[in-house]
XYZ file of N, CA and C in Angstrom:
690
model
N 9.446 101.005 -49.479
C 9.900 101.991 -48.502
C 10.794 102.991 -49.189
N 10.518 104.295 -49.035
C 11.296 105.330 -49.701
C 12.670 105.431 -49.095
N 13.700 105.622 -49.944
C 15.073 105.682 -49.474
C 15.746 107.002 -49.832
N 15.007 107.955 -50.364
C 15.628 109.127 -50.962
C 16.113 110.128 -49.944
N 15.546 110.159 -48.754
C 15.863 111.222 -47.814
C 16.846 110.816 -46.732
N 17.281 109.588 -46.734
C 18.162 109.141 -45.671
C 19.338 108.406 -46.269
N 20.436 108.365 -45.517
C 21.630 107.667 -45.979
C 21.455 106.174 -45.839
N 22.172 105.402 -46.670
C 22.051 103.953 -46.575
C 22.479 103.453 -45.211
N 21.894 102.358 -44.814
C 22.248 101.732 -43.546
C 22.743 100.334 -43.826
N 23.733 99.931 -43.092
C 24.207 98.556 -43.178
C 23.469 97.756 -42.129
N 22.722 96.771 -42.555
C 21.948 95.976 -41.613
C 22.893 95.097 -40.820
N 22.870 95.179 -39.496
C 23.797 94.365 -38.704
C 23.447 92.900 -38.787
N 24.464 92.083 -38.701
C 24.233 90.647 -38.613
C 23.633 90.361 -37.252
N 22.488 89.704 -37.236
C 21.820 89.458 -35.971
C 22.500 88.324 -35.242
N 23.095 88.672 -34.126
C 23.788 87.673 -33.325
C 22.775 86.760 -32.667
N 23.150 85.508 -32.406
C 22.221 84.596 -31.747
C 21.908 85.073 -30.348
N 20.697 84.815 -29.901
C 20.317 85.171 -28.556
C 21.142 84.368 -27.570
N 21.401 84.939 -26.373
C 22.110 84.164 -25.361
C 21.327 82.920 -25.013
N 22.049 81.876 -24.627
C 21.381 80.634 -24.257
C 20.568 80.859 -23.006
N 19.349 80.348 -23.016
C 18.492 80.519 -21.847
C 18.987 79.635 -20.726
N 18.850 80.119 -19.492
C 19.227 79.318 -18.337
C 18.273 78.152 -18.215
N 18.708 77.021 -17.641
C 17.808 75.879 -17.477
C 16.593 76.264 -16.676
N 15.446 75.758 -17.090
C 14.200 76.086 -16.396
C 14.175 75.453 -15.031
N 13.603 76.166 -14.056
C 13.440 75.658 -12.722
C 11.958 75.436 -12.493
N 12.280 73.817 -11.189
C 11.035 73.323 -10.697
C 9.972 74.004 -11.558
N -3.716 97.913 -26.783
C -2.710 98.919 -26.819
C -2.941 99.928 -25.720
N -3.335 99.523 -24.500
C -3.438 100.403 -23.368
C -2.037 100.697 -22.893
N -1.818 101.876 -22.302
C -0.494 102.229 -21.854
C -0.466 102.368 -20.347
N 0.254 101.499 -19.626
C 0.334 101.624 -18.177
C 1.052 102.904 -17.785
N 0.844 103.305 -16.544
C 1.530 104.483 -16.038
C 3.014 104.197 -15.939
N 3.842 105.093 -16.531
C 5.271 104.857 -16.565
C 5.898 104.764 -15.202
N 5.385 105.497 -14.208
C 5.986 105.488 -12.884
C 5.947 104.115 -12.254
N 5.010 103.278 -12.671
C 4.921 101.940 -12.069
C 6.106 101.079 -12.437
N 6.837 101.453 -13.498
C 7.934 100.619 -13.945
C 9.280 101.092 -13.423
N 9.330 102.237 -12.770
C 10.615 102.830 -12.404
C 11.320 101.993 -11.360
N 12.603 101.684 -11.622
C 13.454 101.050 -10.632
C 13.130 99.617 -10.326
N 12.396 98.925 -11.166
C 12.049 97.535 -10.886
C 13.293 96.676 -10.973
N 13.588 95.942 -9.926
C 14.783 95.092 -9.895
C 14.471 93.753 -10.516
N 15.444 93.197 -11.205
C 15.253 91.900 -11.849
C 15.246 90.805 -10.806
N 14.417 89.787 -11.004
C 14.316 88.681 -10.089
C 14.281 87.388 -10.873
N 14.523 86.227 -10.231
C 14.493 84.946 -10.937
C 13.123 84.673 -11.515
N 13.099 83.929 -12.605
C 11.840 83.683 -13.308
C 10.920 82.741 -12.549
N 11.455 81.722 -11.865
C 10.653 80.786 -11.080
C 9.555 80.153 -11.920
N 9.923 79.686 -13.117
C 8.919 79.099 -14.000
C 8.569 77.692 -13.536
N 7.320 77.304 -13.740
C 6.882 75.936 -13.429
C 7.259 75.012 -14.558
N 7.778 73.784 -14.254
C 8.150 72.866 -15.314
C 6.955 72.159 -15.929
N 5.836 72.108 -15.237
C 4.674 71.377 -15.726
C 3.561 72.345 -16.060
N 2.547 71.850 -16.754
C 1.444 72.691 -17.198
C 0.267 72.651 -16.238
N 0.502 72.190 -14.985
C -0.586 72.114 -14.029
C -1.118 73.501 -13.716
N -2.444 73.668 -13.658
C -3.013 74.988 -13.437
C -2.979 75.421 -11.986
N -2.612 74.538 -11.061
C -2.630 74.883 -9.657
C -1.251 74.712 -9.042
N -0.929 75.531 -8.021
C 0.324 75.347 -7.313
C 0.315 74.020 -6.578
N 1.489 73.553 -6.194
C 1.593 72.258 -5.549
C 1.361 72.324 -4.044
N 1.620 73.495 -3.415
C 1.602 73.532 -1.960
C 0.257 74.005 -1.415
N -0.071 73.498 -0.254
C -1.336 73.850 0.392
C -1.361 75.313 0.809
N -0.215 75.848 1.206
C -0.174 77.246 1.617
C -0.630 78.166 0.487
N -0.209 77.846 -0.741
C -0.603 78.675 -1.880
C -2.113 78.604 -2.098
N -2.669 77.412 -1.997
C -4.120 77.276 -2.174
C -4.884 78.001 -1.074
N -4.370 77.891 0.157
C -5.029 78.569 1.275
C -4.969 80.086 1.092
N -3.791 80.605 0.732
C -3.639 82.049 0.552
C -4.534 82.556 -0.579
N -4.630 81.775 -1.648
C -5.488 82.168 -2.765
C -6.943 82.249 -2.329
N -7.406 81.233 -1.604
C -8.795 81.229 -1.139
C -9.064 82.395 -0.200
N -8.127 82.672 0.689
C -8.300 83.775 1.633
C -8.327 85.120 0.904
N -7.467 85.263 -0.109
C -7.406 86.517 -0.852
C -8.697 86.762 -1.619
N -9.205 85.726 -2.272
C -10.457 85.870 -3.029
C -11.614 86.171 -2.088
N -11.642 85.511 -0.943
C -12.704 85.778 0.032
C -12.633 87.224 0.527
N -11.401 87.708 0.784
C -11.233 89.078 1.248
C -11.669 90.077 0.184
N -11.316 89.806 -1.072
C -11.730 90.693 -2.159
C -13.250 90.724 -2.298
N -13.879 89.569 -2.196
C -15.338 89.500 -2.285
C -15.976 90.334 -1.186
N -15.431 90.219 0.017
C -15.969 90.981 1.140
C -15.760 92.488 0.938
N -14.547 92.864 0.541
C -14.243 94.289 0.359
C -15.106 94.908 -0.751
N -15.285 94.168 -1.847
C -16.137 94.683 -2.920
C -17.579 94.832 -2.438
N -18.036 93.863 -1.672
C -19.403 93.926 -1.163
C -19.618 95.094 -0.219
N -18.554 95.510 0.478
C -18.644 96.621 1.416
C -18.278 97.953 0.776
N -17.979 97.935 -0.524
C -17.639 99.169 -1.217
C -16.282 99.728 -0.868
N -15.395 98.903 -0.377
C -14.058 99.360 0.041
C -13.074 99.119 -1.106
N -13.251 99.895 -2.168
C -12.491 99.659 -3.401
C -10.997 99.943 -3.237
N -10.647 100.932 -2.434
C -9.232 101.243 -2.241
C -8.483 100.092 -1.604
N -9.063 99.480 -0.583
C -8.430 98.349 0.077
C -8.368 97.133 -0.855
N -9.420 96.973 -1.658
C -9.412 95.865 -2.617
C -8.293 96.042 -3.631
N -8.111 97.264 -4.097
C -7.048 97.511 -5.074
C -5.672 97.261 -4.459
N -5.487 97.674 -3.221
C -4.206 97.430 -2.551
C -3.923 95.936 -2.448
N -4.952 95.158 -2.199
C -4.777 93.710 -2.114
C -4.395 93.123 -3.465
N -4.964 93.653 -4.541
C -4.626 93.194 -5.883
C -3.181 93.549 -6.242
N -2.738 94.732 -5.849
C -1.348 95.123 -6.110
C -0.400 94.158 -5.407
N -0.719 93.808 -4.187
C 0.114 92.852 -3.449
C 0.128 91.497 -4.152
N -1.028 91.042 -4.607
C -1.112 89.745 -5.271
C -0.361 89.722 -6.588
N -0.224 90.879 -7.245
C 0.504 90.946 -8.512
C 1.964 90.563 -8.346
N 2.473 90.641 -7.127
C 3.874 90.302 -6.867
C 4.032 88.919 -6.226
N 2.981 88.123 -6.265
C 3.109 86.739 -5.839
C 4.035 85.984 -6.793
N 4.535 84.807 -6.381
C 5.310 83.988 -7.318
C 4.501 83.716 -8.586
N 5.124 83.824 -9.753
C 4.386 83.655 -11.013
C 3.606 82.350 -11.108
N 4.091 81.274 -10.499
C 3.415 79.983 -10.604
C 2.030 79.995 -9.976
N 1.746 80.979 -9.128
C 0.444 81.030 -8.466
C -0.621 81.756 -9.276
N -0.218 82.400 -10.358
C -1.172 83.193 -11.122
C -2.337 82.383 -11.706
N -2.095 81.202 -12.278
C -3.227 80.473 -12.881
C -4.334 80.134 -11.889
N -3.958 79.653 -10.692
C -4.973 79.327 -9.695
C -5.709 80.581 -9.246
N -4.974 81.657 -9.052
C -5.607 82.909 -8.649
C -6.594 83.377 -9.714
N -6.204 83.266 -10.985
C -7.111 83.646 -12.071
C -8.381 82.810 -12.028
N -8.212 81.505 -11.875
C -9.372 80.608 -11.861
C -10.309 80.935 -10.711
N -9.755 81.192 -9.528
C -10.591 81.460 -8.361
C -11.283 82.820 -8.458
N -10.592 83.802 -8.998
C -11.229 85.115 -9.173
C -12.398 85.025 -10.150
N -12.199 84.316 -11.253
C -13.295 84.161 -12.221
C -14.441 83.369 -11.606
N -14.111 82.350 -10.823
C -15.163 81.544 -10.203
C -16.000 82.384 -9.239
N -15.365 83.363 -8.609
C -16.066 84.224 -7.659
C -16.761 85.406 -8.335
N -16.675 85.474 -9.663
C -17.309 86.577 -10.376
C -16.518 87.869 -10.324
N -15.205 87.766 -10.046
C -14.359 88.949 -9.929
C -13.481 89.113 -11.167
N -14.106 89.028 -12.343
C -13.352 89.158 -13.591
C -12.639 90.503 -13.687
N -13.292 91.566 -13.251
C -12.683 92.893 -13.322
C -11.446 92.976 -12.437
N -11.471 92.272 -11.315
C -10.303 92.274 -10.437
C -9.135 91.535 -11.085
N -9.425 90.487 -11.822
C -8.340 89.794 -12.529
C -7.732 90.702 -13.590
N -8.549 91.461 -14.292
C -8.026 92.397 -15.281
C -7.150 93.455 -14.610
N -7.569 93.922 -13.437
C -6.770 94.898 -12.699
C -5.453 94.298 -12.251
N -5.487 93.063 -11.798
C -4.258 92.405 -11.368
C -3.277 92.258 -12.529
N -3.767 91.887 -13.704
C -2.896 91.794 -14.876
C -2.278 93.143 -15.195
N -3.060 94.196 -15.076
C -2.558 95.553 -15.330
C -1.413 95.878 -14.369
N -1.610 95.571 -13.093
C -0.567 95.841 -12.103
C 0.651 94.946 -12.318
N 0.431 93.701 -12.719
C 1.539 92.776 -12.942
C 2.395 93.181 -14.130
N 1.872 94.041 -14.993
C 2.656 94.508 -16.132
C 3.886 95.293 -15.707
N 3.932 95.735 -14.446
C 5.092 96.466 -13.944
C 6.161 95.551 -13.371
N 5.935 94.246 -13.400
C 6.924 93.306 -12.871
C 8.245 93.417 -13.629
N 9.376 93.128 -12.966
C 10.643 93.028 -13.700
C 10.504 92.048 -14.857
N 11.295 92.265 -15.900
C 11.095 91.540 -17.152
C 11.096 90.026 -16.971
N 12.020 89.503 -16.190
C 12.085 88.053 -16.008
C 10.842 87.487 -15.364
N 10.346 88.167 -14.341
C 9.131 87.714 -13.658
C 7.906 87.915 -14.543
N 7.905 88.970 -15.334
C 6.804 89.200 -16.268
C 6.660 88.029 -17.227
N 7.767 87.616 -17.832
C 7.727 86.497 -18.773
C 7.364 85.213 -18.047
N 7.881 85.032 -16.823
C 7.567 83.820 -16.065
C 6.077 83.725 -15.758
N 5.466 84.861 -15.408
C 4.030 84.854 -15.135
C 3.243 84.544 -16.400
N 3.664 85.122 -17.531
C 2.998 84.821 -18.803
C 3.165 83.349 -19.156
N 4.346 82.793 -18.894
C 4.583 81.373 -19.144
C 3.637 80.503 -18.324
N 3.506 80.839 -17.040
C 2.663 80.036 -16.157
C 1.211 80.061 -16.619
N 0.735 81.219 -17.034
C -0.638 81.329 -17.514
C -0.838 80.542 -18.804
N 0.123 80.651 -19.712
C 0.020 79.925 -20.981
C 0.057 78.424 -20.750
N 0.949 77.972 -19.869
C 1.057 76.540 -19.580
C -0.223 75.985 -18.972
N -0.964 76.844 -18.268
C -2.216 76.412 -17.648
C -3.406 76.557 -18.588
N -3.149 76.906 -19.841
C -4.223 77.027 -20.813
C -4.821 78.421 -20.909
N -4.242 79.378 -20.199
C -4.743 80.753 -20.230
C -3.871 81.585 -21.174
N -3.801 81.148 -22.436
C -2.915 81.774 -23.414
C -3.248 83.245 -23.638
N -4.531 83.570 -23.694
C -4.931 84.953 -23.895
C -4.428 85.852 -22.780
N -4.528 85.363 -21.543
C -4.032 86.141 -20.412
C -2.523 86.321 -20.493
N -1.819 85.255 -20.890
C -0.370 85.351 -21.012
C 0.053 86.377 -22.045
N -0.617 86.365 -23.190
C -0.305 87.337 -24.237
C -0.653 88.757 -23.797
N -1.782 88.905 -23.125
C -2.179 90.229 -22.661
C -1.163 90.794 -21.675
N -0.672 89.946 -20.777
C 0.309 90.395 -19.798
C 1.587 90.880 -20.480
N 2.061 90.135 -21.474
C 3.256 90.546 -22.196
C 3.033 91.849 -22.952
N 1.872 91.981 -23.597
C 1.593 93.214 -24.340
C 1.562 94.419 -23.412
N 0.930 94.271 -22.271
C 0.859 95.389 -21.332
C 2.237 95.708 -20.760
N 3.038 94.687 -20.508
C 4.378 94.932 -19.998
C 5.292 95.563 -21.024
N 5.006 95.324 -22.298
C 5.873 95.829 -23.367
C 5.667 97.301 -23.663
N 4.660 97.929 -23.089
C 4.452 99.348 -23.362
C 5.073 100.235 -22.289
N 5.947 99.673 -21.473
C 6.730 100.507 -20.561
C 7.686 101.369 -21.374
N 8.270 102.414 -20.800
C 9.136 103.313 -21.565
C 10.247 102.575 -22.307
N 10.591 103.099 -23.492
C 11.572 102.443 -24.354
C 12.898 102.225 -23.643
N 13.344 103.194 -22.858
C 14.629 103.049 -22.171
C 14.609 101.897 -21.184
N 13.454 101.645 -20.575
C 13.350 100.545 -19.621
C 13.311 99.197 -20.331
N 12.731 99.162 -21.520
C 12.790 97.927 -22.303
C 14.239 97.600 -22.630
N 14.988 98.595 -23.092
C 16.392 98.366 -23.404
C 17.166 97.876 -22.201
N 16.962 98.519 -21.055
C 17.666 98.103 -19.844
C 17.267 96.692 -19.424
N 15.968 96.364 -19.563
C 15.500 95.030 -19.195
C 16.124 93.961 -20.089
N 16.206 94.241 -21.380
C 16.803 93.276 -22.308
C 18.282 93.076 -21.998
N 18.989 94.143 -21.715
C 20.409 94.017 -21.370
C 20.593 93.201 -20.095
N 19.716 93.424 -19.115
C 19.802 92.639 -17.890
C 19.564 91.162 -18.141
N 18.571 90.848 -18.960
C 18.305 89.450 -19.297
C 19.471 88.848 -20.079
N 20.056 89.633 -20.984
C 21.187 89.136 -21.768
C 22.374 88.838 -20.873
N 22.617 89.686 -19.884
C 23.730 89.450 -18.961
C 23.546 88.153 -18.180
N 22.294 87.738 -17.996
C 22.001 86.503 -17.278
C 21.856 85.309 -18.220
N 22.043 85.534 -19.520
C 21.926 84.448 -20.481
C 20.514 83.962 -20.698
N 19.536 84.821 -20.527
C 18.130 84.402 -20.582
C 17.538 84.764 -21.943
N 18.029 84.051 -22.960
C 17.649 84.348 -24.329
C 16.184 84.129 -24.615
N 15.577 83.107 -24.037
C 14.166 82.841 -24.315
C 13.297 83.972 -23.787
N 13.619 84.505 -22.601
C 12.865 85.617 -22.047
C 13.020 86.872 -22.913
N 14.238 87.082 -23.440
C 14.457 88.213 -24.344
C 13.543 88.089 -25.560
N 13.500 86.890 -26.138
C 12.665 86.674 -27.317
C 11.202 86.951 -27.039
N 10.695 86.482 -25.888
C 9.283 86.682 -25.562
C 8.964 88.155 -25.352
N 9.851 88.862 -24.636
C 9.609 90.272 -24.360
C 9.670 91.106 -25.636
N 10.703 90.885 -26.461
C 10.848 91.692 -27.665
C 9.808 91.333 -28.724
N 9.347 90.109 -28.763
C 8.271 89.749 -29.683
C 7.032 90.593 -29.386
N 6.669 90.668 -28.110
C 5.525 91.506 -27.742
C 5.817 92.976 -28.016
N 7.046 93.378 -27.768
C 7.423 94.788 -27.908
C 7.280 95.288 -29.340
N 7.846 94.535 -30.295
C 7.782 95.007 -31.685
C 6.380 94.890 -32.267
N 5.527 94.101 -31.650
C 4.145 93.988 -32.112
C 3.281 95.159 -31.654
N 3.556 95.696 -30.458
C 2.663 96.718 -29.903
C 3.211 98.134 -30.024
N 4.496 98.281 -30.324
C 5.070 99.624 -30.408
C 5.320 100.013 -31.861
N 5.156 101.303 -32.151
C 5.495 101.811 -33.474
C 7.000 101.663 -33.689
N 7.434 101.458 -34.939
C 8.872 101.278 -35.194
C 9.718 102.422 -34.633
N 9.214 103.650 -34.728
C 9.967 104.792 -34.220
C 10.159 104.709 -32.706
N 9.146 104.208 -32.008
C 9.265 104.040 -30.560
C 10.214 102.907 -30.227
N 10.082 101.803 -30.962
C 10.954 100.659 -30.715
C 12.413 101.019 -30.921
N 12.691 101.861 -31.922
C 14.069 102.242 -32.214
C 14.715 102.964 -31.036
N 13.925 103.681 -30.252
C 14.488 104.429 -29.129
C 14.996 103.528 -28.021
N 14.562 102.284 -27.998
C 14.975 101.383 -26.918
C 16.429 100.955 -27.028
N 17.089 101.195 -28.170
C 18.467 100.719 -28.349
C 19.490 101.769 -27.938
N 19.070 102.925 -27.480
C 19.983 104.040 -27.260
C 21.110 103.716 -26.281
N 20.817 102.943 -25.245
C 21.830 102.709 -24.215
C 22.974 101.822 -24.698
N 22.702 100.913 -25.634
C 23.748 100.006 -26.117
C 23.363 99.479 -27.500
N 23.485 100.336 -28.535
C 23.048 99.924 -29.880
C 23.742 98.662 -30.377
N 25.013 98.495 -30.062
C 25.750 97.337 -30.575
C 25.117 96.024 -30.146
N 24.610 95.974 -28.923
C 23.986 94.746 -28.423
C 22.489 94.691 -28.730
N 21.820 95.836 -28.657
C 20.367 95.828 -28.735
C 19.824 95.812 -30.152
N 20.506 96.459 -31.099
C 19.999 96.498 -32.473
C 19.830 95.091 -33.049
N 20.839 94.202 -32.951
C 20.642 92.863 -33.511
C 19.497 92.095 -32.853
N 19.353 92.232 -31.533
C 18.282 91.521 -30.835
C 16.912 92.039 -31.259
N 16.799 93.354 -31.399
C 15.519 93.941 -31.803
C 15.162 93.560 -33.234
N 16.153 93.573 -34.115
C 15.891 93.206 -35.505
C 15.530 91.727 -35.625
N 16.141 90.904 -34.825
C 15.801 89.478 -34.859
C 14.340 89.266 -34.466
N 13.895 89.983 -33.426
C 12.497 89.863 -33.012
C 11.564 90.359 -34.100
N 11.916 91.476 -34.742
C 11.065 92.027 -35.800
C 10.996 91.084 -36.995
N 12.122 90.478 -37.359
C 12.133 89.564 -38.493
C 11.258 88.340 -38.231
N 11.209 87.907 -36.964
C 10.376 86.755 -36.618
C 8.888 87.081 -36.737
N 8.537 88.360 -36.617
C 7.140 88.760 -36.761
C 6.753 88.798 -38.234
N 7.516 89.560 -39.027
C 7.253 89.627 -40.465
C 8.377 90.403 -41.133
N 8.508 90.211 -42.442
C 9.505 90.971 -43.191
C 9.175 92.462 -43.171
N 7.895 92.778 -43.255
C 7.495 94.186 -43.216
C 7.881 94.830 -41.896
N 7.657 94.106 -40.797
C 8.028 94.619 -39.479
C 9.531 94.864 -39.409
N 10.314 93.942 -39.960
C 11.762 94.090 -39.949
C 12.205 95.343 -40.715
N 11.682 95.523 -41.936
C 12.125 96.652 -42.740
C 11.621 97.988 -42.201
N 10.446 98.002 -41.601
C 9.975 99.226 -40.950
C 10.909 99.611 -39.809
N 11.365 98.600 -39.056
C 12.276 98.883 -37.948
C 13.645 99.328 -38.462
N 14.143 98.696 -39.519
C 15.421 99.113 -40.104
C 15.361 100.582 -40.511
N 14.264 100.954 -41.152
C 14.116 102.349 -41.581
C 14.089 103.285 -40.365
N 13.341 102.901 -39.317
C 13.252 103.738 -38.131
C 14.616 103.864 -37.451
N 15.369 102.786 -37.419
C 16.703 102.834 -36.827
C 17.625 103.754 -37.628
N 17.524 103.668 -38.954
C 18.347 104.518 -39.806
C 18.017 105.998 -39.581
N 16.740 106.318 -39.550
C 16.311 107.698 -39.347
C 16.793 108.205 -37.985
N 16.801 107.311 -36.981
C 17.238 107.697 -35.641
C 18.760 107.765 -35.514
N 19.483 107.367 -36.582
C 20.925 107.473 -36.563
C 21.661 106.253 -36.079
N 20.986 105.119 -35.993
C 21.639 103.887 -35.540
C 22.010 103.027 -36.725
N 23.305 102.793 -36.908
C 23.795 101.939 -37.968
C 24.822 100.988 -37.385
N 25.196 99.998 -38.164
C 26.218 99.042 -37.729
C 27.046 98.611 -38.919
C-alpha cells in the first residue's frame, strides 16, 4: 500500500466489543426503507428448531402462504407485495417456518422479496432474523439477509452500531460489521465512523481484521485518507 501521499496514521487499539446480553427464549436496497428504523429486542430463539413453538404462528404462516398463493394466481401483485412487507416484520423466530412454507408452495420469488424487505429491519432484529435462519439450517439465507442489510447508508450503519453498543450487544455488532466490511468498499466503510470516530473506528477495524489482514490495511488507509486518526 502506497504511503507517499498521506500523513502517517496511528492505528487505534481495538477495544473489546461490549458483552452481549444473555440470549432470550451486492444489490443495494432503497435507502428510504432504512430511514428512522427504531431498535427493537433481538428475540433470538435458544434452540435450532426450524419451526415456532406456538400454534398461532403455524396457523398465521399457513394462512399467509395460502393468501399469497391466491393473490399471485389472481394477478394481484400489489396486494401480495404488501403482505410480504408485513411478514418481514414478524418476530424473527418465525422466519424459518415461513421460508419453508413459501418454498413448499413454489413461492421462491416471494421469499427473496421478503428477505429484501427484511433488510430494512433495525439492526438488532436483522441479526436476530439471520440467527434464526442459520440455526434452522438456512445459512445461505442468513448470510444474504445480513449482506443486504449491510448496504444501508453508512451513517445508518454507524448509528445502528452505536445503538447496539449502548445496549451491550457485542455479538450483534460483530455480525453486522462482519457483513458490512465484506460488502462495502473501504472508502464507504470509513464514512460510517463520522458520528463517533473514537468508538466506531476500533469496532470497524476489529471487524476488518477478522476478515483478513488485507481488509484491515485497506480500511486503515481509507480511514487515514478520510482524516480519521487516533
